[in-house]
mmCIF file of C-alpha atoms in Angstrom:
data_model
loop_
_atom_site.group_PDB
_atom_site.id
_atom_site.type_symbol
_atom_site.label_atom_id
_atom_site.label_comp_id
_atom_site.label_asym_id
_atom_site.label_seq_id
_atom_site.Cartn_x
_atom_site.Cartn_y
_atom_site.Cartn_z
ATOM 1 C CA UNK V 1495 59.775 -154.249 -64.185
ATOM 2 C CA UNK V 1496 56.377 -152.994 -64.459
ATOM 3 C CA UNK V 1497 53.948 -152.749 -61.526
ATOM 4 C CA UNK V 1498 50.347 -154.070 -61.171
ATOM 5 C CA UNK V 1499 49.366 -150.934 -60.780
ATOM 6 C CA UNK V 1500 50.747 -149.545 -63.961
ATOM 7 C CA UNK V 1501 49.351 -152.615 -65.856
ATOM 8 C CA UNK V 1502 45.909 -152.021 -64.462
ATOM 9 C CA UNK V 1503 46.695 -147.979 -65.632
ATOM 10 C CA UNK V 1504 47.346 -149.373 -69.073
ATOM 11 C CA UNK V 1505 44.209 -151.335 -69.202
ATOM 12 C CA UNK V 1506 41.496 -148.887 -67.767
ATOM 13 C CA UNK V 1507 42.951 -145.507 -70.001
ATOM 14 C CA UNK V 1508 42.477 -147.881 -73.082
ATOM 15 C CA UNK V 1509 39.273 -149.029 -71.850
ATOM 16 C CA UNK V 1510 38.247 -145.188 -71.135
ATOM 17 C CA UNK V 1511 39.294 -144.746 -74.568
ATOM 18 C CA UNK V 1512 37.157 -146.896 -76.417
ATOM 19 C CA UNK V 1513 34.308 -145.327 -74.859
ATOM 20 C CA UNK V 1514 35.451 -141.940 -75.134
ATOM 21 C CA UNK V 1515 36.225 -142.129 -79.131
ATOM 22 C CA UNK V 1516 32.748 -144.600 -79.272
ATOM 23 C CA UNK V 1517 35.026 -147.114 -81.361
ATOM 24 C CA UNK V 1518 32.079 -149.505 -81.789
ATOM 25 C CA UNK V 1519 29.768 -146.657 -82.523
ATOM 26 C CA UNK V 1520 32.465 -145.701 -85.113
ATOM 27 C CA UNK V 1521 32.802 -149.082 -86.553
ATOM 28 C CA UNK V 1522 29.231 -149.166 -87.362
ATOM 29 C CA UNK V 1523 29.348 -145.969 -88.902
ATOM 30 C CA UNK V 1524 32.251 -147.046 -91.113
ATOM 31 C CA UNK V 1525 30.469 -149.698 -92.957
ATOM 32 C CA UNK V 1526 27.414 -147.366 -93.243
ATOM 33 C CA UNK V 1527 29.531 -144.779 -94.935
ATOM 34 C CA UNK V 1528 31.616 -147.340 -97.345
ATOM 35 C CA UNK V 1529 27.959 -148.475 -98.636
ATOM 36 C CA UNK V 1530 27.347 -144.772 -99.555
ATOM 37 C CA UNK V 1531 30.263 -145.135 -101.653
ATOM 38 C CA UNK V 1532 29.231 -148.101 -103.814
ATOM 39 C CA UNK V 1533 26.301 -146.151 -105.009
ATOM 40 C CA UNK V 1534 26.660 -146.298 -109.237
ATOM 41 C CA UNK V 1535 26.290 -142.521 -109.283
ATOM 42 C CA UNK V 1536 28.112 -141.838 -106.258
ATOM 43 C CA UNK V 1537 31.598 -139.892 -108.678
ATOM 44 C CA UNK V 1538 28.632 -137.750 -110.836
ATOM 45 C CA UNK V 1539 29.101 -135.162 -107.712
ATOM 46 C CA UNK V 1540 33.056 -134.776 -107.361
ATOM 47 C CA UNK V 1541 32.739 -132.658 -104.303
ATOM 48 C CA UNK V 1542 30.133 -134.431 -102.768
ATOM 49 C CA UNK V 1543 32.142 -137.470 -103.273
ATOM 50 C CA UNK V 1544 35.794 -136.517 -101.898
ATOM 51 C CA UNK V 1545 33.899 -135.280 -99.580
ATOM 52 C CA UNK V 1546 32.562 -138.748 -98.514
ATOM 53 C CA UNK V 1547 35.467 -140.145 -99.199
ATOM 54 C CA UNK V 1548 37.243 -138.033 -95.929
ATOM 55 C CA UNK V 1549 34.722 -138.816 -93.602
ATOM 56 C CA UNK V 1550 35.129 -142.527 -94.556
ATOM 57 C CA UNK V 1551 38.704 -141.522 -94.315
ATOM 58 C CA UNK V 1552 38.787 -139.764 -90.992
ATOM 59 C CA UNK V 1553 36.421 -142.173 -89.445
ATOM 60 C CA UNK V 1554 39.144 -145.423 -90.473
ATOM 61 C CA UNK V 1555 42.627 -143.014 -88.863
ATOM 62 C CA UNK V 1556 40.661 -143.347 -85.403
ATOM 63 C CA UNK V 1557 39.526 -146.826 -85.552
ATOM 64 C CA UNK V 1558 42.739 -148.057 -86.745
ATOM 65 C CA UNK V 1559 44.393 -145.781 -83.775
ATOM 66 C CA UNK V 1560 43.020 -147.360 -81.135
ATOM 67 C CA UNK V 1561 43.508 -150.980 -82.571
ATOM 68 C CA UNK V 1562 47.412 -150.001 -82.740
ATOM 69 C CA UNK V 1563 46.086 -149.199 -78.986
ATOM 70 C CA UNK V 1564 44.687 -152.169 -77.751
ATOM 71 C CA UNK V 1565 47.517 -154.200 -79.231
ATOM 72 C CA UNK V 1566 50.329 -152.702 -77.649
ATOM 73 C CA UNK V 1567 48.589 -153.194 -74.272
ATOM 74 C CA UNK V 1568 46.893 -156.577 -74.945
ATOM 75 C CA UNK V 1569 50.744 -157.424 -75.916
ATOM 76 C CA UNK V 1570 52.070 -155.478 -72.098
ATOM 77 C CA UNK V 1571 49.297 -158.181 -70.213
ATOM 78 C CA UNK V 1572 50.593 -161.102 -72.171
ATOM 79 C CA UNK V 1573 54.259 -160.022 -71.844
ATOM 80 C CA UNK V 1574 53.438 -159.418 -67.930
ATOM 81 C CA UNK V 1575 51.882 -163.264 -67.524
ATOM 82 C CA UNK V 1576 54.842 -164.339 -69.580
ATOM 83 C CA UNK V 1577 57.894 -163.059 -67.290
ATOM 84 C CA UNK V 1578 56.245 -165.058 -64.590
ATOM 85 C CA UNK V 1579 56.957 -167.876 -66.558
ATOM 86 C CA UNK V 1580 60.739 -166.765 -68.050
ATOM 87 C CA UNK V 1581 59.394 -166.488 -71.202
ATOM 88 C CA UNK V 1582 59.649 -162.596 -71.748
ATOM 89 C CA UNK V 1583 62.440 -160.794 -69.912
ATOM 90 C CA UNK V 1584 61.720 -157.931 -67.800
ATOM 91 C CA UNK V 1585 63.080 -155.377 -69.741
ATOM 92 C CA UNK V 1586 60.838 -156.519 -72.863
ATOM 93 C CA UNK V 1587 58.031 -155.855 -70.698
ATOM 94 C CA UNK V 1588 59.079 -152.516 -69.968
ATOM 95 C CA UNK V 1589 59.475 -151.616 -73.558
ATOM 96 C CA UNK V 1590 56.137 -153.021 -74.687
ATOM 97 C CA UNK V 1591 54.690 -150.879 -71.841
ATOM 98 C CA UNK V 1592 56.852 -147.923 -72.705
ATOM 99 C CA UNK V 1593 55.306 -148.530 -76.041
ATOM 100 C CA UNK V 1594 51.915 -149.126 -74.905
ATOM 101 C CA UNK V 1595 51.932 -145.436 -72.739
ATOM 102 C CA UNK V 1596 53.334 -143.344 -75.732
ATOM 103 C CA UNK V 1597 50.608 -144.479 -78.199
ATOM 104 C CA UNK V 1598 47.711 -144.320 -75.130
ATOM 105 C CA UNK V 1599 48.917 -140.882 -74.660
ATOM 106 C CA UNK V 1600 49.420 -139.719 -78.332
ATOM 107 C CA UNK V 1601 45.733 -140.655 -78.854
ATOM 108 C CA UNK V 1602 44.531 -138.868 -76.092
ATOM 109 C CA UNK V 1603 46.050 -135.915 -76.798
ATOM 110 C CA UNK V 1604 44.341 -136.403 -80.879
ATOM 111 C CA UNK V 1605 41.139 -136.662 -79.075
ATOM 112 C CA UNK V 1606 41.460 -133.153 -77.331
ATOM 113 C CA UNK V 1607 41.099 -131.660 -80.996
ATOM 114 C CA UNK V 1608 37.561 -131.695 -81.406
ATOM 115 C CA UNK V 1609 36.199 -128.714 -82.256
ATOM 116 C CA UNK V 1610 35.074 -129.100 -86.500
ATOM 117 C CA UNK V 1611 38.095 -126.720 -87.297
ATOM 118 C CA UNK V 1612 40.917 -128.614 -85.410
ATOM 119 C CA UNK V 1613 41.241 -131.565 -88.288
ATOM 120 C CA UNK V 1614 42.136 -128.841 -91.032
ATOM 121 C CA UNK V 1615 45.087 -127.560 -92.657
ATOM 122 C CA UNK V 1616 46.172 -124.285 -91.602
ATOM 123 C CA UNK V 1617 47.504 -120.727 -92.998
ATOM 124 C CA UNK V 1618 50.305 -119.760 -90.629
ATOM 125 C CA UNK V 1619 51.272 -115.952 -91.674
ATOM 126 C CA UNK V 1620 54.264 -114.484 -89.667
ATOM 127 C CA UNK V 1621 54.807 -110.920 -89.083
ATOM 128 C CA UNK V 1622 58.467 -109.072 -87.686
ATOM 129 C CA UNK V 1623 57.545 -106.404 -85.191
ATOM 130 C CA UNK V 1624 59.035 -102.772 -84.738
ATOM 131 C CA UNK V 1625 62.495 -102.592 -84.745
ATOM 132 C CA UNK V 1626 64.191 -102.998 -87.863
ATOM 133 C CA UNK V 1627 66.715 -105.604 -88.773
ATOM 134 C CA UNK V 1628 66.615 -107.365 -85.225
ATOM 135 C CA UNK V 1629 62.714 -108.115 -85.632
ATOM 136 C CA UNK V 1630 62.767 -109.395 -89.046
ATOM 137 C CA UNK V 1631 66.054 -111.637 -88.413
ATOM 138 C CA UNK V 1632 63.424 -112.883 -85.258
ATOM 139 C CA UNK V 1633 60.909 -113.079 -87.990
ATOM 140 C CA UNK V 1634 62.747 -115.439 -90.214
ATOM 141 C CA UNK V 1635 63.994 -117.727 -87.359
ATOM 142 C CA UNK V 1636 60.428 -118.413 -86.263
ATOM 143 C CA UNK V 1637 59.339 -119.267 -89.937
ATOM 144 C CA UNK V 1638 62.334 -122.058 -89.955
ATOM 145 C CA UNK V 1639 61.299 -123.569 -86.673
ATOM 146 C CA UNK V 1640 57.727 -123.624 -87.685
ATOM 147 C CA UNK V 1641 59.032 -125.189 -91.489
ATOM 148 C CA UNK V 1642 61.241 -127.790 -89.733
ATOM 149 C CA UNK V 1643 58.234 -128.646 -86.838
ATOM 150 C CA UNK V 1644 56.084 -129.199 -90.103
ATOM 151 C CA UNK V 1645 58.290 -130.946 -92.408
ATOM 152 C CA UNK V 1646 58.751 -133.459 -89.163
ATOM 153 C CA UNK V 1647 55.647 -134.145 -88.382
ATOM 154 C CA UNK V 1648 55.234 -135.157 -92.118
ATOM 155 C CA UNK V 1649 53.094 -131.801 -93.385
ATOM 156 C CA UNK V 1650 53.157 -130.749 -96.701
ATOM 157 C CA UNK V 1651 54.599 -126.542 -97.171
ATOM 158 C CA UNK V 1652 54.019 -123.779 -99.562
ATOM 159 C CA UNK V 1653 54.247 -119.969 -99.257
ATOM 160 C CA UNK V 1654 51.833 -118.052 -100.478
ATOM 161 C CA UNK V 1655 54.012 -115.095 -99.821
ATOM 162 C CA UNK V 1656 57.210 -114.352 -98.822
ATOM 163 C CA UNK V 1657 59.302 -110.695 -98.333
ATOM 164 C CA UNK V 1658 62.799 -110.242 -97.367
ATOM 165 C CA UNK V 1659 64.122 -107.761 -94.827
ATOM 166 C CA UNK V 1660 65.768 -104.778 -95.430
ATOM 167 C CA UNK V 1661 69.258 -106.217 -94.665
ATOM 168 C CA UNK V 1662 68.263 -110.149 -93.122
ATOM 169 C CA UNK V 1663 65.322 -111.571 -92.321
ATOM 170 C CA UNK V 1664 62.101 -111.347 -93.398
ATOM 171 C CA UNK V 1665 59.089 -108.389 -93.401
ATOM 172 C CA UNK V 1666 56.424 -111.101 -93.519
ATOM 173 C CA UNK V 1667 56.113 -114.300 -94.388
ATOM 174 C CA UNK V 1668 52.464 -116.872 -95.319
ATOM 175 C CA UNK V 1669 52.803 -120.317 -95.269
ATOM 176 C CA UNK V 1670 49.836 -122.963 -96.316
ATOM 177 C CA UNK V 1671 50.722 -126.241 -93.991
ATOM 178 C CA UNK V 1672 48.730 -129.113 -95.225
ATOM 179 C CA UNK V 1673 47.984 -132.441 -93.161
ATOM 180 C CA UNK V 1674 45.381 -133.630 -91.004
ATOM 181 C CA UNK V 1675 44.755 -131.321 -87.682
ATOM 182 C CA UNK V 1676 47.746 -128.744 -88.499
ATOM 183 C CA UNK V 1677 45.054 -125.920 -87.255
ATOM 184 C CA UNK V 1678 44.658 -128.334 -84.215
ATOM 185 C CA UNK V 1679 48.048 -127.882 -83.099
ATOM 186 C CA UNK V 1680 49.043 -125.007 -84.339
ATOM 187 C CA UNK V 1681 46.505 -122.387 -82.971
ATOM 188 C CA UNK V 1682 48.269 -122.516 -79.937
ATOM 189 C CA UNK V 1683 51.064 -120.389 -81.583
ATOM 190 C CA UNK V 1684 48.983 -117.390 -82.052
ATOM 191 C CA UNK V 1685 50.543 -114.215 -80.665
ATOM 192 C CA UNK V 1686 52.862 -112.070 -79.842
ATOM 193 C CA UNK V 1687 56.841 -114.254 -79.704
ATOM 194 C CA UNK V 1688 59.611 -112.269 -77.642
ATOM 195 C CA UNK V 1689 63.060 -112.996 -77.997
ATOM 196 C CA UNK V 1690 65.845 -111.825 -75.670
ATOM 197 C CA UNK V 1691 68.988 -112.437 -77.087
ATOM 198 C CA UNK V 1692 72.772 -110.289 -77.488
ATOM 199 C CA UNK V 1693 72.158 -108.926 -81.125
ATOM 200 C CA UNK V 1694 74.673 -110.000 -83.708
ATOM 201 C CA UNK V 1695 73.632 -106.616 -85.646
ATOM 202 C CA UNK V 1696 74.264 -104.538 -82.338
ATOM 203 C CA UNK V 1697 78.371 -103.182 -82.038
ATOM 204 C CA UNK V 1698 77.950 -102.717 -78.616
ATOM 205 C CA UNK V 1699 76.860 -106.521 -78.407
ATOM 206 C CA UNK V 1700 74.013 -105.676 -76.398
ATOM 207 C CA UNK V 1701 71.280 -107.611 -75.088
ATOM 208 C CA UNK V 1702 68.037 -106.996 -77.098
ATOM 209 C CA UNK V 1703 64.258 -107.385 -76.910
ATOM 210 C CA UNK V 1704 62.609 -108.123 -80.292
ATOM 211 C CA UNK V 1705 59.156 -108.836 -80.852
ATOM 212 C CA UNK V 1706 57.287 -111.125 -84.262
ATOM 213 C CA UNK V 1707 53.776 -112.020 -84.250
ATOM 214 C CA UNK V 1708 52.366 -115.406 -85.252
ATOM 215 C CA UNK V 1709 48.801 -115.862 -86.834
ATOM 216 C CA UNK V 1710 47.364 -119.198 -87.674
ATOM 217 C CA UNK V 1711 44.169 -119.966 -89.259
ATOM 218 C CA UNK V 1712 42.405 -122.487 -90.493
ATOM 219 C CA UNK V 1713 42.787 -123.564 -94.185
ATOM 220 C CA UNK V 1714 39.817 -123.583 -95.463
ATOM 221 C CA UNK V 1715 38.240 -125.350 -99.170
ATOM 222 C CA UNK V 1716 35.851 -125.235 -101.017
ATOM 223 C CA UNK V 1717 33.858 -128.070 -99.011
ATOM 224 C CA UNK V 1718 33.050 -125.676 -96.162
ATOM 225 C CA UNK V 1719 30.813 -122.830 -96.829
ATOM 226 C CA UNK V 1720 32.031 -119.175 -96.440
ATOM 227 C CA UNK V 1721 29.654 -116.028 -97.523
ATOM 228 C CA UNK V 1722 31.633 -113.912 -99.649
ATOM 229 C CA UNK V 1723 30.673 -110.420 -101.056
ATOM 230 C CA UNK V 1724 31.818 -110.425 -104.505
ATOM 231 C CA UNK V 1725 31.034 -106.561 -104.570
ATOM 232 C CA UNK V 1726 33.590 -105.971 -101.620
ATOM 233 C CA UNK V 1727 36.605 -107.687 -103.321
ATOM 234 C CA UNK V 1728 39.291 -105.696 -105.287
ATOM 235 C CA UNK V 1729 42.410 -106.661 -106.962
ATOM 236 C CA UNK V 1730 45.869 -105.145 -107.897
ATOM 237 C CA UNK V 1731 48.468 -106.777 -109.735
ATOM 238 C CA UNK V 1732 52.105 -106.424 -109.309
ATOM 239 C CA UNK V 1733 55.540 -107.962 -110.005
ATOM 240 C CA UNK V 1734 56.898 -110.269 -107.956
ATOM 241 C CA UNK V 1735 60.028 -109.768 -105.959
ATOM 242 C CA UNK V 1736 63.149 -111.933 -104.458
ATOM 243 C CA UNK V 1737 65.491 -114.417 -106.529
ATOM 244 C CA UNK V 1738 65.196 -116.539 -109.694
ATOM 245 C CA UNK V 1739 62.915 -117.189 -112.346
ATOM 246 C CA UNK V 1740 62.685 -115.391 -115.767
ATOM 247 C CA UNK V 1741 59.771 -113.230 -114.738
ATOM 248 C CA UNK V 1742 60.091 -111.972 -111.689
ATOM 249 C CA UNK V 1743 60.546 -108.317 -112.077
ATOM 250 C CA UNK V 1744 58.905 -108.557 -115.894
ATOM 251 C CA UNK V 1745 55.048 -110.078 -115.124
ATOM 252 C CA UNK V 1746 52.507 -108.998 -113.304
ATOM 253 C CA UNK V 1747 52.254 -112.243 -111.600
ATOM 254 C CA UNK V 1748 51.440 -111.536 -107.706
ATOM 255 C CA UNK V 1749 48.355 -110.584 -107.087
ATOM 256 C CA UNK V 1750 46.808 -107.907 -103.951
ATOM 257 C CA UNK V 1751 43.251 -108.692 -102.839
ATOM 258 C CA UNK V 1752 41.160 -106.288 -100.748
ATOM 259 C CA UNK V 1753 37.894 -107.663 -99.297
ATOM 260 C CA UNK V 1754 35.772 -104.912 -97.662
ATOM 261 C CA UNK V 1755 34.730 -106.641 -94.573
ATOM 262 C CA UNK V 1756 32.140 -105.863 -92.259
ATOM 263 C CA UNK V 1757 31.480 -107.703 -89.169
ATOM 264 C CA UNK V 1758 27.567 -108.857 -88.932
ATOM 265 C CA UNK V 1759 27.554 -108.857 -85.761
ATOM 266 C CA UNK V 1760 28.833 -105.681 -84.295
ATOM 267 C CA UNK V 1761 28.888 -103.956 -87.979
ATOM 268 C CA UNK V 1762 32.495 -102.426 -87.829
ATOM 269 C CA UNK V 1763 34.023 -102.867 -90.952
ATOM 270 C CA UNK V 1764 37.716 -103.071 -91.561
ATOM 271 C CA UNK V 1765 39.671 -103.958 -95.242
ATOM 272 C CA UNK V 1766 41.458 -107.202 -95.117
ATOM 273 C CA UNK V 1767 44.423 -107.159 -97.466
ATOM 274 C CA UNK V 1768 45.734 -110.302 -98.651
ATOM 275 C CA UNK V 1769 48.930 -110.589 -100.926
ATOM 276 C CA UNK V 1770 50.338 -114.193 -102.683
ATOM 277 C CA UNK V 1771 53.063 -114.590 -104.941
ATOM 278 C CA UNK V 1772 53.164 -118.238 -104.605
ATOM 279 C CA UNK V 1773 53.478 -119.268 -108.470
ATOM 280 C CA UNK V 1774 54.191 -117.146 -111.783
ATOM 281 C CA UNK V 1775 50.648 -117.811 -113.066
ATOM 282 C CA UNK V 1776 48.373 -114.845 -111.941
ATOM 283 C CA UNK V 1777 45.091 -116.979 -112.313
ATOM 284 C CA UNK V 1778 46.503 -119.378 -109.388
ATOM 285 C CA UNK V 1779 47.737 -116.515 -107.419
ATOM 286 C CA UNK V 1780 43.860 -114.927 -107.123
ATOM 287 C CA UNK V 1781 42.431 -118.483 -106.756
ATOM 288 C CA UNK V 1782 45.002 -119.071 -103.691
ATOM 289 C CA UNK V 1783 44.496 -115.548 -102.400
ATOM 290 C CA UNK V 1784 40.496 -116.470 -102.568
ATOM 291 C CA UNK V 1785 41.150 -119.385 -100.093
ATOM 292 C CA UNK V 1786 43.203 -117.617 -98.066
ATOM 293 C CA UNK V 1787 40.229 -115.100 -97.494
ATOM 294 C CA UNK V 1788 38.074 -117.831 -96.913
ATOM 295 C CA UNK V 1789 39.790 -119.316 -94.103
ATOM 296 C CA UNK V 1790 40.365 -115.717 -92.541
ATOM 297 C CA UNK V 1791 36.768 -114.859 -92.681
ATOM 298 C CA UNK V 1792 36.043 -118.402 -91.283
ATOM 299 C CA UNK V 1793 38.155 -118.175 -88.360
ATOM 300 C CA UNK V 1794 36.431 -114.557 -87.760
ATOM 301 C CA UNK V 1795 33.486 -116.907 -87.139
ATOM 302 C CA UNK V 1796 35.412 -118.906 -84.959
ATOM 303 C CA UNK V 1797 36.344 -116.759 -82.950
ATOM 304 C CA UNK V 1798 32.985 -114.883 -82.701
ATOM 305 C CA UNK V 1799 32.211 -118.769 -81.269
ATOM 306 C CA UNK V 1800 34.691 -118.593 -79.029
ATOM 307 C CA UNK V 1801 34.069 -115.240 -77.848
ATOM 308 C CA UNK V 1802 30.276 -116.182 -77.033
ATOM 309 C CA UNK V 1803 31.338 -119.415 -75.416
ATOM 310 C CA UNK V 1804 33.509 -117.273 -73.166
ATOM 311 C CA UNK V 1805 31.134 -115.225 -71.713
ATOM 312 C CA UNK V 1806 28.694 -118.796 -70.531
ATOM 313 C CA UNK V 1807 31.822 -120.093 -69.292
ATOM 314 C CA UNK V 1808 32.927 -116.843 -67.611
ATOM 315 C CA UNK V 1809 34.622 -118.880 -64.523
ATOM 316 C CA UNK V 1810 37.451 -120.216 -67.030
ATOM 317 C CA UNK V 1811 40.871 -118.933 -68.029
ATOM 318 C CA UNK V 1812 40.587 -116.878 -71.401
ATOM 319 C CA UNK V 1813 42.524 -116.987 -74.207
ATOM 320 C CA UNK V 1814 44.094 -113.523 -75.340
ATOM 321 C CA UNK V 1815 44.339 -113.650 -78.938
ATOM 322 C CA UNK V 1816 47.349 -111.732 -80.589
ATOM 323 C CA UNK V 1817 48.811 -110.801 -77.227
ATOM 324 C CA UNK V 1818 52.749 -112.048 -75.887
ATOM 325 C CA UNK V 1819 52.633 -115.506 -75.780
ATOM 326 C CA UNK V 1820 55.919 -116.581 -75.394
ATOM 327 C CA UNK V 1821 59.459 -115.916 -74.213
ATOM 328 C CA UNK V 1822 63.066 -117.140 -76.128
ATOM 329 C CA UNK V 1823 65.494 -115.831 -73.628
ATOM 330 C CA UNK V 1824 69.347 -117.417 -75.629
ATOM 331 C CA UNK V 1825 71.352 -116.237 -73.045
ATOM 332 C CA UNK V 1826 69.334 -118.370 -70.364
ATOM 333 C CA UNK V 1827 68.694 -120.292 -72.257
ATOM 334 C CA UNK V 1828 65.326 -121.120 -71.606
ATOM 335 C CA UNK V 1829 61.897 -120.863 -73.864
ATOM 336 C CA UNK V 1830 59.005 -120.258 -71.656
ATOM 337 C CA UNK V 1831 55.180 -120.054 -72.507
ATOM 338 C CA UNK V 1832 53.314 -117.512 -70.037
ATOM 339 C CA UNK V 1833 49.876 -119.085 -70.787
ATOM 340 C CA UNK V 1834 50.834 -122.714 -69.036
ATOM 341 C CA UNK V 1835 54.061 -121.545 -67.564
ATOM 342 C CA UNK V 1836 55.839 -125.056 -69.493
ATOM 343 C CA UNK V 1837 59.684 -123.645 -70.065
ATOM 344 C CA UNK V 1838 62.867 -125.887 -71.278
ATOM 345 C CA UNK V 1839 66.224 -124.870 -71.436
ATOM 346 C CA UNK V 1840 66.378 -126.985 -74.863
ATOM 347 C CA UNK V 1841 66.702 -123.057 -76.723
ATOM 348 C CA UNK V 1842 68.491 -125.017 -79.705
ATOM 349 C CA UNK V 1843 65.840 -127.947 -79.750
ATOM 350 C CA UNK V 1844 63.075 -125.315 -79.856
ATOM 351 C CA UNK V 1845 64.712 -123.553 -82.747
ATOM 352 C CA UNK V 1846 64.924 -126.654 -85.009
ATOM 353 C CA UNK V 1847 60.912 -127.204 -84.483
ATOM 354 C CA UNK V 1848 60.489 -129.348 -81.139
ATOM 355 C CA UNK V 1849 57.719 -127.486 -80.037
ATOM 356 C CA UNK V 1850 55.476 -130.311 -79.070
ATOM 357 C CA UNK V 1851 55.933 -129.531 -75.288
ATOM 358 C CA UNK V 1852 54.371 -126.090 -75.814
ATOM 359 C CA UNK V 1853 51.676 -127.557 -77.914
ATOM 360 C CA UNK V 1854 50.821 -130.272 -75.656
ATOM 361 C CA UNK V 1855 50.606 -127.829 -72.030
ATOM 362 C CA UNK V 1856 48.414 -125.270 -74.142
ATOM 363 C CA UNK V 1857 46.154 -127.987 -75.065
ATOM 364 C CA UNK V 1858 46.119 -129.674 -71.713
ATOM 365 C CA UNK V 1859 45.322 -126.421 -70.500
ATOM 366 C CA UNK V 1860 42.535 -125.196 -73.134
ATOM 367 C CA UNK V 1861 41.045 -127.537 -74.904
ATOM 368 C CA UNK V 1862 38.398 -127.744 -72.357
ATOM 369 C CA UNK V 1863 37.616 -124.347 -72.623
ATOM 370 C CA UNK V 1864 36.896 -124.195 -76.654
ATOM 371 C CA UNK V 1865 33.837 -124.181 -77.939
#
């Protein structure tokens, strides 16, 4: 059976939370926002309107969280006068407070994605490292435990590219993953993954270092405004590769964009190359491969952000993008993140896309420290 002590937890995190998300603020702002929506003229703007229409939304998901909140625990003090009286058993308490804790503690950790970029979808593009057939098998094992994470948690998937290995695996591989704060919890997976692990592909069955890089970045549309240099972008065509469909090999369908980029603030410039084969029609391939450069050259702004809140806030950890993140070590099995030290031995249960742990220490850890 519960404690007082845990009750009174309960009560004061919820009551921290109301204030924190300013639920009655929010409330107010609801109704103010619905009103906007009755205007006659308000569906003569489309974008303007959908627009509205996701604040609206957005602002609804939080209220309605914390009222799923404030249930659960109103229901762990009535179930804790109740036992007093033989009315609730004790283990019915403990599962409405069990309850209670897990959907406290899921909130909290949705309120530590506030920066404006956290609530999007996201463009997670994986890359296998030097060495050969080992790094792109590596390659395509991350790209199913990020697919299965996703398809869990109940976000939509599409690749925008995708190229085999020479033998297994995969070269490189872009995935769009669609749902409400994907960047949020996925930025934490950008860098450098290391696996140690006896190579199926080595004779000798040796053990074997491989290395795949991870790069995540916000999906950005046409609501958020990017500056693009229509004189800087190029295109190639080419035909598609890999298995199936009548085309492939016949129709220019995939599409190569080059965007000469230079950097306004320190003026180096540097070619971003962007490549999607995601459907047979060429017209949808350049309009995909034109949000994909969006969102790249708004997460260079991002991190520009980042970089300048860094130097005010010198005294805190930093975040080194693109360098080794993260250790898979099968034959100990154990998984271990060298950013917040979190580690399981669950090697299998990481595979298959339970990578919540890792998300939650990272943003334990540095959510504070984002701009």
């Amino acid at each position: 059976m519960i404690t007082t002590d845990q009750l009174h937890d309960v009560l004061e995190r919820e009551k921290a939370l109301r204030g924190y998300l300013d639920i009655d603020g929010k409330t107010i702002q609801l109704e103010e926002e619905e009103l906007r929506t009755q205007d006659p003229g308000f569906w003569e703007d489309a974008k303007r309107a959908e627009a509205q229409m996701k604040k609206v939304k957005d602002l609804k998901k939080w209220i309605e969280l914390y009222q799923e909140v404030k249930a659960a625990v109103d229901e762990v003090q009535l179930a804790y006068e109740y036992v007093k009286e033989g009315i609730v058993s004790e283990e019915e308490l403990d599962e409405n407070y069990q309850k209670a804790v897990s959907l406290i503690e899921n909130l909290e950790f949705r309120n530590m994605l506030r920066d404006e970029a956290d609530q999007m979808s996201c463009v997670l593009k994986i890359n296998s490292g030097a060495g050969g057939t080992e790094s792109q098998d590596w390659a395509s094992m991350l790209y199913r435990m990020y697919t299965r994470w996703a398809e869990s948690n109940g976000y939509k998937v599409s690749i925008a590219n995708y190229q085999d290995g020479d033998e297994a695996g995969i070269k490189t591989a872009t995935l769009n993953i669609e749902g409400d704060y994907a960047y949020g919890y996925l930025k934490s997976e950008n860098g450098v993954h290391r696996l140690v692990r006896v190579s199926p592909y080595n004779a000798q069955g040796k053990r074997m270092t491989s290395f795949a890089s991870v790069f995540v970045t916000p999906l950005v549309d046409d609501t958020i405004e990017v500056k693009i240099d229509p004189a800087a972008i190029s295109w190639d065509t080419f035909r598609s590769g890999g298995a199936g469909g009548q085309n492939v090999n016949k129709v220019e369908s995939g599409v190569r964009l080059r965007y000469q980029f230079k950097d306004p603030y320190t003026g180096e410039e540097e070619e971003i190359l962007i490549e999607n084969t995601e459907t047979r029609d060429q017209p949808k391939n350049r309009e995909n491969a034109m949000r994909q450069l969006r969102s790249i050259l708004y997460d260079k702004e991002l991190k520009h952000r980042m970089a300048e809140q860094e130097k005010v806030e010198a005294g805190k950890k930093k975040i080194e993008w693109g360098s080794q993140i993260r250790s898979y070590v099968f034959d100990d099995r154990r998984v271990k993140d060298h950013r917040t030290n979190y580690q399981t031995s669950d090697v299998t249960g990481v595979m298959d896309g339970k990578i919540d742990g890792f998300i939650k220490a990272y943003l334990m850890e540095f959510a504070g420290s984002e701009p």
